[in-house]
mmCIF file of C-alpha atoms in Angstrom:
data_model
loop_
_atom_site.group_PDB
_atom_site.id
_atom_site.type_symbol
_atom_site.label_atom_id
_atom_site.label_comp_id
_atom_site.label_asym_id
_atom_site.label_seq_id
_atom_site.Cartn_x
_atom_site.Cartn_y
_atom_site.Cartn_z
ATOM 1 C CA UNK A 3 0.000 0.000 0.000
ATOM 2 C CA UNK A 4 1.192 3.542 -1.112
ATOM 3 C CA UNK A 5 0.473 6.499 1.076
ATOM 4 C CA UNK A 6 -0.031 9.769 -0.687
ATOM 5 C CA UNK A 7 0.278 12.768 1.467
ATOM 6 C CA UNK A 8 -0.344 16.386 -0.029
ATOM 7 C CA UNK A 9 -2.292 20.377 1.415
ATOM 8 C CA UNK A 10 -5.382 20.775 -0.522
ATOM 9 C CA UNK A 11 -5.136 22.984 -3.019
ATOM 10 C CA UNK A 12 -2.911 20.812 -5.054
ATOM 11 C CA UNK A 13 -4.650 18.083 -7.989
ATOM 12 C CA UNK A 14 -3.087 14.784 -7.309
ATOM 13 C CA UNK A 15 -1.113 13.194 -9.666
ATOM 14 C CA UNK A 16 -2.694 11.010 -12.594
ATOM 15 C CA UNK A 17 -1.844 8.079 -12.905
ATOM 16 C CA UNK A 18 -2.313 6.440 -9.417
ATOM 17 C CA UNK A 19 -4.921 4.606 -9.042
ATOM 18 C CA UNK A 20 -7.076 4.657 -6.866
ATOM 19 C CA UNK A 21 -7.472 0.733 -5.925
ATOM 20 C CA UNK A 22 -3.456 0.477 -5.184
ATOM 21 C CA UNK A 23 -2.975 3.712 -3.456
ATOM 22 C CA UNK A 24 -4.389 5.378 -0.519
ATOM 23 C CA UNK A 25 -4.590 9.307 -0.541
ATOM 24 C CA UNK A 26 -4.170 11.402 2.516
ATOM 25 C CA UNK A 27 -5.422 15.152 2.150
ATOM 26 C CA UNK A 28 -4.669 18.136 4.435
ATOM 27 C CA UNK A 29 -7.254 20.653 5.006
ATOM 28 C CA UNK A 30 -8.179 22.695 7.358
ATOM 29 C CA UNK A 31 -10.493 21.477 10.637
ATOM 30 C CA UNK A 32 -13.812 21.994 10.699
ATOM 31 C CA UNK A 33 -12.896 21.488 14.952
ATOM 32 C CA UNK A 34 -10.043 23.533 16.449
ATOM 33 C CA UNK A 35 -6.924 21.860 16.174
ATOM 34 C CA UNK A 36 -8.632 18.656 15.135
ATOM 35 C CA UNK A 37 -10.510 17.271 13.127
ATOM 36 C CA UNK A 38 -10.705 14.072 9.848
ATOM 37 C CA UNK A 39 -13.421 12.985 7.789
ATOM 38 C CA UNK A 40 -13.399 9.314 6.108
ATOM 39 C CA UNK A 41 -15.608 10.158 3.280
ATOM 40 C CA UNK A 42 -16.559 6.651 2.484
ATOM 41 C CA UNK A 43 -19.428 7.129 0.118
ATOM 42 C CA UNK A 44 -19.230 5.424 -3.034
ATOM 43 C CA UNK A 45 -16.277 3.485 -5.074
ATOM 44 C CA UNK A 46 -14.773 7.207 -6.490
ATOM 45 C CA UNK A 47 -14.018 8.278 -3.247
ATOM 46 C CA UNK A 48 -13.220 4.822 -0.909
ATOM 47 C CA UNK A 49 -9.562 5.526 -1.247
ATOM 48 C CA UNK A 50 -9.762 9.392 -0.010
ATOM 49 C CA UNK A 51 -8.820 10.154 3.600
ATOM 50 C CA UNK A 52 -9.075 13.759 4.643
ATOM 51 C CA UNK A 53 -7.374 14.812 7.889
ATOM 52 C CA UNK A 54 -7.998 18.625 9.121
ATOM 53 C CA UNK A 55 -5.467 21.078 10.436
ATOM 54 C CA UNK A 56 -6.066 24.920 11.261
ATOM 55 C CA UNK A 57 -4.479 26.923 8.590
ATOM 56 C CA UNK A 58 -1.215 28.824 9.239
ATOM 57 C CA UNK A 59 -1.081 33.078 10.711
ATOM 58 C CA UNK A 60 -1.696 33.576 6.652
ATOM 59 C CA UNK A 61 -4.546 31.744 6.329
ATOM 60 C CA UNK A 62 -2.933 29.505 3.941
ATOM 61 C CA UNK A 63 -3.266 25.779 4.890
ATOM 62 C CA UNK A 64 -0.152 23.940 6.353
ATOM 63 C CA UNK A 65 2.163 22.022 4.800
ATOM 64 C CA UNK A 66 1.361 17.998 5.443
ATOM 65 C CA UNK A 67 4.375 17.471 8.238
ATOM 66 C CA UNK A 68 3.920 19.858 10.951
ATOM 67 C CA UNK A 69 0.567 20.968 10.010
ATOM 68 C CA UNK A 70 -1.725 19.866 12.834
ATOM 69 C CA UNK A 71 -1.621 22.046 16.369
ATOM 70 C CA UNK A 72 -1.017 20.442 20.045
ATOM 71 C CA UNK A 73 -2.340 18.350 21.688
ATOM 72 C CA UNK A 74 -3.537 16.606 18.329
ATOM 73 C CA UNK A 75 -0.141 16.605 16.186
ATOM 74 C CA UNK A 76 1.058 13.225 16.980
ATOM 75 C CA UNK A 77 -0.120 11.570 13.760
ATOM 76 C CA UNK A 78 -2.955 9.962 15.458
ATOM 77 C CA UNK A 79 -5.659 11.515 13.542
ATOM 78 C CA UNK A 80 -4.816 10.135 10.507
ATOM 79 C CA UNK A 81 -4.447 6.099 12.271
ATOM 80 C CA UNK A 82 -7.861 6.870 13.638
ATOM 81 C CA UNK A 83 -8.874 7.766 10.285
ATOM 82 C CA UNK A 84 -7.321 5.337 8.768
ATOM 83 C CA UNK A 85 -8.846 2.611 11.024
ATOM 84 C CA UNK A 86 -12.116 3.757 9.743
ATOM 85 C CA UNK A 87 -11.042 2.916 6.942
ATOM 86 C CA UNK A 88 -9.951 -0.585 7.575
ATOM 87 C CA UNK A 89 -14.029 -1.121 8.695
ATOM 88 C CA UNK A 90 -13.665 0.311 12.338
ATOM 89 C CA UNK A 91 -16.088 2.354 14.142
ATOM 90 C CA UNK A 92 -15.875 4.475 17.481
ATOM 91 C CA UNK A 93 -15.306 2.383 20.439
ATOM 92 C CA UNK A 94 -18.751 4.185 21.998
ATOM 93 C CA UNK A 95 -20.895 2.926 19.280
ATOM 94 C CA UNK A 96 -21.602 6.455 17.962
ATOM 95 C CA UNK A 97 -24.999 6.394 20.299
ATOM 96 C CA UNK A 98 -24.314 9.544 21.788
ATOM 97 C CA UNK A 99 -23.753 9.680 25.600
ATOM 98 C CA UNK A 100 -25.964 6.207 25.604
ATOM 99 C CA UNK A 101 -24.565 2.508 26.826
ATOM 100 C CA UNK A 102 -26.291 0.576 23.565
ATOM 101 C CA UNK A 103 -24.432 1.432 20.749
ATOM 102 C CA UNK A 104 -21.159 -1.144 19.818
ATOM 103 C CA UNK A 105 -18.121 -0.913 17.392
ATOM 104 C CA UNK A 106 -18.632 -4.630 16.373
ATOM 105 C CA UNK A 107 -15.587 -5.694 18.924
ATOM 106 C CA UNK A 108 -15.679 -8.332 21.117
ATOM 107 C CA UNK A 109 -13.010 -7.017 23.098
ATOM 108 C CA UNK A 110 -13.498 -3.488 23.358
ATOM 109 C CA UNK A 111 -15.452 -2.276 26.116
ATOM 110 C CA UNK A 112 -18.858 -0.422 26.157
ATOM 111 C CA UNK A 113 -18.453 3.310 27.175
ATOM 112 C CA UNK A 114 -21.044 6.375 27.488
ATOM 113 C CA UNK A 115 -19.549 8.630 24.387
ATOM 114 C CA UNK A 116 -16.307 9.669 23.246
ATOM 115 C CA UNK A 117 -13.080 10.933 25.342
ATOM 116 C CA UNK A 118 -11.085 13.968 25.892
ATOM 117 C CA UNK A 119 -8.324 15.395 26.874
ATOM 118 C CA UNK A 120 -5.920 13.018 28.362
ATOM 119 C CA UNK A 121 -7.768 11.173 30.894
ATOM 120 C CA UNK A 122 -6.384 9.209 34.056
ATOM 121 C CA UNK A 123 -7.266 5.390 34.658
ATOM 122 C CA UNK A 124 -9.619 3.890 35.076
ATOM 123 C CA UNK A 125 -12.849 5.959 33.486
ATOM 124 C CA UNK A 126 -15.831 3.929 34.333
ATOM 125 C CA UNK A 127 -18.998 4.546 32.508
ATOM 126 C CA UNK A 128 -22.095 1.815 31.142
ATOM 127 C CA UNK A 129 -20.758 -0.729 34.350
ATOM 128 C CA UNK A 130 -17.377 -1.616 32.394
ATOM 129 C CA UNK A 131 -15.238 -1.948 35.738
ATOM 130 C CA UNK A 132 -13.073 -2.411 36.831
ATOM 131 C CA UNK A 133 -11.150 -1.398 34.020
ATOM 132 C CA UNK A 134 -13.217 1.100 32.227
ATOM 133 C CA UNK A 135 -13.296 3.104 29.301
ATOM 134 C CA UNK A 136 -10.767 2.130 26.434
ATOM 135 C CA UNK A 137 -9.762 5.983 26.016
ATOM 136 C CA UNK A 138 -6.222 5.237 24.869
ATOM 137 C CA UNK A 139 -7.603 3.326 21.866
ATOM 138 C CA UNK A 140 -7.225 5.095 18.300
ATOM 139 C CA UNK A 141 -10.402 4.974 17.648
ATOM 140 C CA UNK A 142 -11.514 6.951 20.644
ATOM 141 C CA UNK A 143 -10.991 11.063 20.827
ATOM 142 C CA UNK A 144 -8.339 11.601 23.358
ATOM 143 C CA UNK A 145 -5.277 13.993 22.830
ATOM 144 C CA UNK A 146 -2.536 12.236 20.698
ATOM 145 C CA UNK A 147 -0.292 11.408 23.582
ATOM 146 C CA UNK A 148 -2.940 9.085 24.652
ATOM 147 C CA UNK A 149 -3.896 7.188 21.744
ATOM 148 C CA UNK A 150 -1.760 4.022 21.985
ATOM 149 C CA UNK A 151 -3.627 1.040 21.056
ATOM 150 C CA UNK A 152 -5.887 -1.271 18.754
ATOM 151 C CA UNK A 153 -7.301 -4.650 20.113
ATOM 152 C CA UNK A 154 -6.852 -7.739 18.765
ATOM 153 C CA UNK A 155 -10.750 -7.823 17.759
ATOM 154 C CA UNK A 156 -9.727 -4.472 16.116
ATOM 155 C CA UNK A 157 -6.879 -5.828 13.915
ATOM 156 C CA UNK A 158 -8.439 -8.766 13.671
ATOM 157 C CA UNK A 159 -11.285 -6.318 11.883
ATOM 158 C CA UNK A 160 -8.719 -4.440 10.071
ATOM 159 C CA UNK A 161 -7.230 -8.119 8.466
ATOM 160 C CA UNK A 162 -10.506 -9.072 7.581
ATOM 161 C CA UNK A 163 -11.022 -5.572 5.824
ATOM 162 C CA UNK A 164 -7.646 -6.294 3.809
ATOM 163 C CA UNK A 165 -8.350 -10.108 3.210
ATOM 164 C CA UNK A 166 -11.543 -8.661 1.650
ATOM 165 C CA UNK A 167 -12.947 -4.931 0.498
ATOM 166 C CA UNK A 168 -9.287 -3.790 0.314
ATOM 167 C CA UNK A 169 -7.549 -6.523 -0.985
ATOM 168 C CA UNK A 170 -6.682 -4.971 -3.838
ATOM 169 C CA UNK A 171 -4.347 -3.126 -1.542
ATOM 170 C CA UNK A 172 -2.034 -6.071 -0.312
ATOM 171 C CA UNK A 173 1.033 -6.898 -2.645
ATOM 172 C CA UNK A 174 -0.130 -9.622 -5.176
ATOM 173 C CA UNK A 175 1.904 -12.345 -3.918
ATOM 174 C CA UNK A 176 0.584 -11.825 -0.388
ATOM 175 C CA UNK A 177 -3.153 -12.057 -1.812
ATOM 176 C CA UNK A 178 -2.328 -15.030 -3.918
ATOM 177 C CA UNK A 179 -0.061 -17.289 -0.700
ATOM 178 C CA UNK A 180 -3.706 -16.244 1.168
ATOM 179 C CA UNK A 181 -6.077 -17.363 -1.568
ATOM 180 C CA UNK A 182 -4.137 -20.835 -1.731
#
């Protein structure tokens, strides 16, 4: 798998295509300091990450490296991003503040919404003691120094994402050793 990394504001090259690479675009948050979008919506745009940054003093967006502002500039957005991408959904269940949505994971706990911030251990929430809320998983929205982990249910996810939807991403002879 190729990563492609350019600001917005700049075509992409032709050429690639789009089931053997996978495009990262910078543009600017729609969230202070944070903010990515997995617009997956149709074949044309499956391959298309977007991860947001604030623009720079001249209003000009930021160059790729360096572009995102503390506490959120660890490269994390774009793994949580990417993770949606590789079929995974927030570890609250995207129900809100509720205790009934689910990610699909066996082995992630339930928890009552997202995180912030860079919370201390344990967070209990939805009776998941006596360890808690999973807020240093990627897929969860704590600072970047935080963020440290997928499950195994996650990757296991992820694998079954590449095995699959996104084969066409794995080198050839990996696909074909699987196939056999």
């Amino acid at each position: 798998m190729t990563l492609l990394a350019r600001p917005s504001g700049i075509r992409a090259r032709a050429g690639h295509p789009r089931k053997r690479h996978l495009r990262q675009e910078v543009r600017p948050g729609r969230r202070p300091g944070r903010g990515g979008h997995h617009p997956d919506r149709g074949a044309r745009r499956a391959q298309h990450l977007r991860a947001g940054h604030r623009a720079g003093p001249d209003r000009q967006p930021a160059a790729p490296t360096g572009a995102a502002e503390a506490p959120y500039d660890g490269g994390r957005t774009l793994t949580h991003e990417i993770g949606h991408w590789l079929n995974l959904r927030h570890i609250w269940g995207d129900d809100g503040d509720g205790c009934s949505g689910t990610d699909h994971v066996d082995d992630t706990p339930n928890q009552a919404g997202h995180s912030r911030g860079t919370p201390s251990f344990p967070q209990l929430s939805c009776g998941n003691g006596p360890n808690g809320d999973m807020f240093m998983n990627y897929m969860d929205y704590c600072d970047d120094a935080a963020l440290i982990m997928f499950t195994l249910g996650q990757v296991d996810r992820m694998d079954a994402t590449l095995a699959g939807p996104r084969a066409s991403f794995l080198p050839r002879q990996l696909t074909e050793r699987q196939g056999a």
